[in-house]
XYZ file of N, CA and C in Angstrom:
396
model
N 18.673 12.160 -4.636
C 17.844 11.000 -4.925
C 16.502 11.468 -5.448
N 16.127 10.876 -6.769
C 14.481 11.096 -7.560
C 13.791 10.621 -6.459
N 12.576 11.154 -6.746
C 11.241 10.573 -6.017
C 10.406 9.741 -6.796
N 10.123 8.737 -6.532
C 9.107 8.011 -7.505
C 7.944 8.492 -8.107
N 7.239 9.489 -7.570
C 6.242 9.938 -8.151
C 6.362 11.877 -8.789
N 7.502 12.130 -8.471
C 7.783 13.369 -8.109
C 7.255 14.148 -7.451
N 6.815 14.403 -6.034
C 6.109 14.749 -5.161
C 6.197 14.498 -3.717
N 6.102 15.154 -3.035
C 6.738 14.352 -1.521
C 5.243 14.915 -0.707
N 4.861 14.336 -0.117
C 4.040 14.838 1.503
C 4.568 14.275 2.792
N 3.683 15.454 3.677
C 4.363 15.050 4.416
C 4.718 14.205 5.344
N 5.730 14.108 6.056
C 6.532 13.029 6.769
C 5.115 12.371 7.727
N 5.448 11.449 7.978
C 4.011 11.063 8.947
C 5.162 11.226 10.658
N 4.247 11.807 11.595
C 4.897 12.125 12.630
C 5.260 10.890 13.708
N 5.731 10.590 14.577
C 5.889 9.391 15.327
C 5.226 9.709 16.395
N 5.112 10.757 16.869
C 4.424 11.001 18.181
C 2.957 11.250 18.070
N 1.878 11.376 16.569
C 0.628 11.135 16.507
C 0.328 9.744 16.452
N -0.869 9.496 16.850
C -1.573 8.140 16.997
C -1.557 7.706 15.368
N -1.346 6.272 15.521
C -1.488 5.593 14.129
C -2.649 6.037 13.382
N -3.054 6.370 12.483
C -4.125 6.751 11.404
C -4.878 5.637 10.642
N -4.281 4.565 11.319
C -5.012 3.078 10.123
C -5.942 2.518 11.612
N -7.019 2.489 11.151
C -8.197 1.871 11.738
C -9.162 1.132 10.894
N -9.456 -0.424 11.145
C -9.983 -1.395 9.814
C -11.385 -0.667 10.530
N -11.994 -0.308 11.767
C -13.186 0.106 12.069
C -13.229 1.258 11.906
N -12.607 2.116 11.562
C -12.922 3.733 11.158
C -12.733 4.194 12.177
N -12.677 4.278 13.189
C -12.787 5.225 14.494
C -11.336 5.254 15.106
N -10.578 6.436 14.835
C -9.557 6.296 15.595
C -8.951 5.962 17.329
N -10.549 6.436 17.332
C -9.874 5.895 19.027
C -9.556 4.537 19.035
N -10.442 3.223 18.813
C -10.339 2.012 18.318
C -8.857 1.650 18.348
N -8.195 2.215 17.816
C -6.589 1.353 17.219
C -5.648 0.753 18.281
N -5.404 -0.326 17.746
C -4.196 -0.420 18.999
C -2.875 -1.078 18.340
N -1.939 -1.136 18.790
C -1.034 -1.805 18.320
C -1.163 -3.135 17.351
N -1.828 -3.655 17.886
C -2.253 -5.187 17.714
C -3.170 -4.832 16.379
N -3.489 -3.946 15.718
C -4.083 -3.518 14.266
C -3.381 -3.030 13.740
N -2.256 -2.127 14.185
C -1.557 -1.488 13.339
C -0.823 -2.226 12.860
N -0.033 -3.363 13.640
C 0.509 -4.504 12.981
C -0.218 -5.681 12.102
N -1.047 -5.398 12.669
C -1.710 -6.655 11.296
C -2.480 -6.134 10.152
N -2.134 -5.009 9.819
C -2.307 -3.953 8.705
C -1.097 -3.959 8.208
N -0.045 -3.674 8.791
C 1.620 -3.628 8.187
C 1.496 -5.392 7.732
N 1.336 -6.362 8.685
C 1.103 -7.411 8.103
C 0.771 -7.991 6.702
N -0.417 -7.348 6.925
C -0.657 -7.249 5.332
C -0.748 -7.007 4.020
N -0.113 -5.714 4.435
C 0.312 -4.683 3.370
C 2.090 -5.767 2.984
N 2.310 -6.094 4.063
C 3.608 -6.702 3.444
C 3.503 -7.863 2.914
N 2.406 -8.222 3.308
C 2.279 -9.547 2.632
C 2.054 -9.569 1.138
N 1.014 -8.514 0.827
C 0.935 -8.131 -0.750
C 2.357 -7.902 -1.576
N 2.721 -7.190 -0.592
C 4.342 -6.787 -1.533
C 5.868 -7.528 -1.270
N 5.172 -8.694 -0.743
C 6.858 -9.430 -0.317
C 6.770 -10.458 -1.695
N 8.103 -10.675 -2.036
C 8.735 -11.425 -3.027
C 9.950 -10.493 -3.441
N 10.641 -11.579 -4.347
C 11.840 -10.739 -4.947
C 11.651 -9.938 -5.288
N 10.633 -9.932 -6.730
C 10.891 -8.914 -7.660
C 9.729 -7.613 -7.701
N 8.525 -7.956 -6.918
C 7.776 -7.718 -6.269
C 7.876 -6.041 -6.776
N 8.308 -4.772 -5.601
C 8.731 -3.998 -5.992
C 9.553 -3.259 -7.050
N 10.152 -4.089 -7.557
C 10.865 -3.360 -8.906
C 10.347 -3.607 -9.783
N 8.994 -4.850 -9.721
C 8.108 -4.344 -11.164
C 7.191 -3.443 -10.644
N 7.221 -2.647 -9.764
C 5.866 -1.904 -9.049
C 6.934 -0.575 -9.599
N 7.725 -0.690 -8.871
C 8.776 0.768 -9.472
C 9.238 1.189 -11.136
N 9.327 0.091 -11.872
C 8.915 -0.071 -13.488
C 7.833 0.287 -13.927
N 6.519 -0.167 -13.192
C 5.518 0.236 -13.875
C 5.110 1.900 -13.358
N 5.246 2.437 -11.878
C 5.967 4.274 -11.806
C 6.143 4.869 -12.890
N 7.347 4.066 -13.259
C 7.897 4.772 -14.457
C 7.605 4.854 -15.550
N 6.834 3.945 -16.411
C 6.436 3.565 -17.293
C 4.920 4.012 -17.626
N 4.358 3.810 -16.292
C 2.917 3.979 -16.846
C 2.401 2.271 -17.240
N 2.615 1.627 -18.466
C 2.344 0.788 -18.893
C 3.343 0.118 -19.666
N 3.296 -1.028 -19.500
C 4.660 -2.086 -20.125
C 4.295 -3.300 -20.478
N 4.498 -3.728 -21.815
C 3.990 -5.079 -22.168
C 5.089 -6.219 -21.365
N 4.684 -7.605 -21.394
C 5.305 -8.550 -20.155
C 6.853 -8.393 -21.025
N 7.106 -8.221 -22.454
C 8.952 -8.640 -22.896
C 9.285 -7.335 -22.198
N 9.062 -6.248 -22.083
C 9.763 -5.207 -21.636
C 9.876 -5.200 -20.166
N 8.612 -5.521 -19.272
C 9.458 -6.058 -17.965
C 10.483 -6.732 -17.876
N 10.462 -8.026 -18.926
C 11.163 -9.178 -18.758
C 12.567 -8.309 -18.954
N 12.819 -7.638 -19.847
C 13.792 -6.791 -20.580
C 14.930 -5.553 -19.455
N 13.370 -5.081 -18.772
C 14.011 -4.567 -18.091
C 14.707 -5.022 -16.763
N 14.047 -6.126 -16.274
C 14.648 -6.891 -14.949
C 15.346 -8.028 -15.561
N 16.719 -7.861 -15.925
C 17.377 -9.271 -16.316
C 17.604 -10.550 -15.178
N 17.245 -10.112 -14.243
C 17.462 -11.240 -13.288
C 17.017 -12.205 -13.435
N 15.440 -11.758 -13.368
C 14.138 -12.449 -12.897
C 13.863 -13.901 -14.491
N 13.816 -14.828 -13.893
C 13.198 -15.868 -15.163
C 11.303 -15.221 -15.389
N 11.831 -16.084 -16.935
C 10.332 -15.690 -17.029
C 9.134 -15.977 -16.077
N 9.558 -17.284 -15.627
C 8.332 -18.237 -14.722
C 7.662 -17.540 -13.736
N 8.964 -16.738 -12.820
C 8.989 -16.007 -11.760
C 8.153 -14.350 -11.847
N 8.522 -13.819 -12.946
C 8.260 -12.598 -13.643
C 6.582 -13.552 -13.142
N 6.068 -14.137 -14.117
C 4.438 -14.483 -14.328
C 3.807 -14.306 -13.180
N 4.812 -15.423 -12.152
C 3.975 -15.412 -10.756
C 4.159 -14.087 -9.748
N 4.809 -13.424 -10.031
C 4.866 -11.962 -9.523
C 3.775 -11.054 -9.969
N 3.906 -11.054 -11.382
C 2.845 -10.187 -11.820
C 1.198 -10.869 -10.813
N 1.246 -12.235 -11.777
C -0.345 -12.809 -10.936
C -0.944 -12.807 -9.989
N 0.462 -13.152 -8.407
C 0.377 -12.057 -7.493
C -0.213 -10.706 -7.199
N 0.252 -10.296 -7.830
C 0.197 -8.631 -8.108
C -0.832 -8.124 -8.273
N -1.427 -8.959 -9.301
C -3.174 -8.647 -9.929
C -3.930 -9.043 -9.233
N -3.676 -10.386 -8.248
C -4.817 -11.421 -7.309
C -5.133 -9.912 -6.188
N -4.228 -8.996 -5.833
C -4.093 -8.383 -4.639
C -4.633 -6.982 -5.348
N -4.911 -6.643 -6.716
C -5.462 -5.420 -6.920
C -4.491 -4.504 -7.367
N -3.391 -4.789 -7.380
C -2.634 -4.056 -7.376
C -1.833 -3.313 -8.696
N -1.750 -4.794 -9.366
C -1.398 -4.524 -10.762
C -2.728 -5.071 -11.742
N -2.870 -4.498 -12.763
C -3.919 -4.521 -14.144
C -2.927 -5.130 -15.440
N -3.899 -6.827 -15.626
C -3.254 -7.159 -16.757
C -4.335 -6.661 -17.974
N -4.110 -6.365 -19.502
C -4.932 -6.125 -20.442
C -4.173 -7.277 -21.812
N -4.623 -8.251 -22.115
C -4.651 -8.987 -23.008
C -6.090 -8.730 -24.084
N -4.447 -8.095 -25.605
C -4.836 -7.996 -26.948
C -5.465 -8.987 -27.639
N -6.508 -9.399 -28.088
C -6.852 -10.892 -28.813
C -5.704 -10.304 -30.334
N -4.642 -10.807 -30.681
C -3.939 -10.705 -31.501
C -3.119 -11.976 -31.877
N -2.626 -11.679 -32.604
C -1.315 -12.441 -33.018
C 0.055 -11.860 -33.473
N 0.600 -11.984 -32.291
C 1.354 -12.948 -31.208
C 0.536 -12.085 -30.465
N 0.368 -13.003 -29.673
C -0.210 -12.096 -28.156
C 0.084 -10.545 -27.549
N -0.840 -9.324 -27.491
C -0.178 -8.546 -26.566
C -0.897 -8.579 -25.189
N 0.303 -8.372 -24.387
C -0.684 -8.253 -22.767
C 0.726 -7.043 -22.350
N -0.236 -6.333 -21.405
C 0.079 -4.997 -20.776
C -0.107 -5.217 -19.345
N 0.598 -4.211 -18.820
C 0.523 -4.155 -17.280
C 0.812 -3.300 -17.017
N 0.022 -2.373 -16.134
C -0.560 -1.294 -15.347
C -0.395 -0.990 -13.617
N -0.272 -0.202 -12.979
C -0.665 -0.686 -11.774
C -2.094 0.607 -11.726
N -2.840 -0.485 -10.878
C -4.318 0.223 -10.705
C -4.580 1.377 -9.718
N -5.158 2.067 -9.580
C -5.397 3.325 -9.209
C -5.427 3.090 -7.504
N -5.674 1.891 -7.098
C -5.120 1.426 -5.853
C -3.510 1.499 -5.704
N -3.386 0.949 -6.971
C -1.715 0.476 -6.817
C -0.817 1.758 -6.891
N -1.359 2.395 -7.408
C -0.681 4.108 -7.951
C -1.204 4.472 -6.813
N -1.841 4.863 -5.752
C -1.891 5.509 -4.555
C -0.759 4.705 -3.237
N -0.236 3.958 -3.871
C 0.899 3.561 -2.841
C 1.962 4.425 -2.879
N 2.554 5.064 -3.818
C 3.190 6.021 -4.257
C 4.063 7.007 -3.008
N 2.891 7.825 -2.619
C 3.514 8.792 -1.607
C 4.148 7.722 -0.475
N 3.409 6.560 -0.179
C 4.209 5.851 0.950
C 5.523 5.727 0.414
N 5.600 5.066 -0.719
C 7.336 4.240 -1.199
C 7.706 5.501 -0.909
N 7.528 6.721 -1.688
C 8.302 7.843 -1.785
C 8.713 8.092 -0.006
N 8.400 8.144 0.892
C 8.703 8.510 2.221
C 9.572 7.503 2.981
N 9.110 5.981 2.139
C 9.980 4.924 2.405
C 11.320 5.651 1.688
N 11.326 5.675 0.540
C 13.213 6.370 -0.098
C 14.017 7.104 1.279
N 13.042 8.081 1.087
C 13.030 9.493 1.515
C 14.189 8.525 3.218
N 13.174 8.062 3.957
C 13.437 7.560 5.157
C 15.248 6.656 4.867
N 14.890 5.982 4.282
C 16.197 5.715 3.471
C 17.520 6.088 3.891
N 17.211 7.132 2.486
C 18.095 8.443 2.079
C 18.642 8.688 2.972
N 17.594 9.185 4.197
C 18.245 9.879 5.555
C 19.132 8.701 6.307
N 19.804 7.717 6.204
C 19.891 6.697 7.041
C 21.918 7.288 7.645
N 21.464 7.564 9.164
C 22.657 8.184 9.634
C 24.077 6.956 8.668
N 25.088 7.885 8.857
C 26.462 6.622 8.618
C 27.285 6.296 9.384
């Protein structure tokens, strides 16, 4: 199995203390943050198509909206829009609209959005390993 970014780090351990603190201080953390951090992180990335235009744009680098559309045949256009808009409201993805004719607009994911990377990759990874 590829890695999304080609690069792996490492595994995060189960038996160290959670590392996400909204106050900076690790002692601080408790369950009750670590979940409403996962909370929210999922909240940014839940929808259908959500991830596989996040994993398109990985790959791509940059993709005008027909070539998403192109590449995810599922998705209607309508849906595609409100995913992306999503996407951008949360930082995540970068739209760039050409003043042209016919319109070009591009999509990016932002240097926030490209540091999600090593997580998905450990998400696969975790995956991958899934006993049978």
């Amino acid at each position: 199995m590829g890695l999304i970014c080609g690069y792996t780090v490492g595994m995060a351990r189960t038996d160290k203390k959670v590392g996400y603190s909204p106050t900076g201080k690790l002692e601080d953390v408790t369950p009750e943050m670590a979940a409403s951090g996962m909370e929210t992180a999922f909240r940014m990335l839940e929808g259908r198509w959500k991830m596989i235009i996040i994993f398109h744009l990985f790959d791509r680098s940059v993709l005008r909206f027909s070539e998403l559309q192109r590449a995810i045949p599922g998705v209607s256009q309508k849906m595609l829009i409100q995913q992306l808009r999503e996407l951008e409201r949360d930082g995540i993805v970068e739209r760039t609209v050409y003043p042209q004719v016919p319109p070009k607009v591009e999509y990016r994911l932002t240097v926030w959005g490209q540091a999600m990377c090593p997580a998905l990759d450990s998400l696969l990874e975790w995956a991958a390993a899934r006993p049978t």
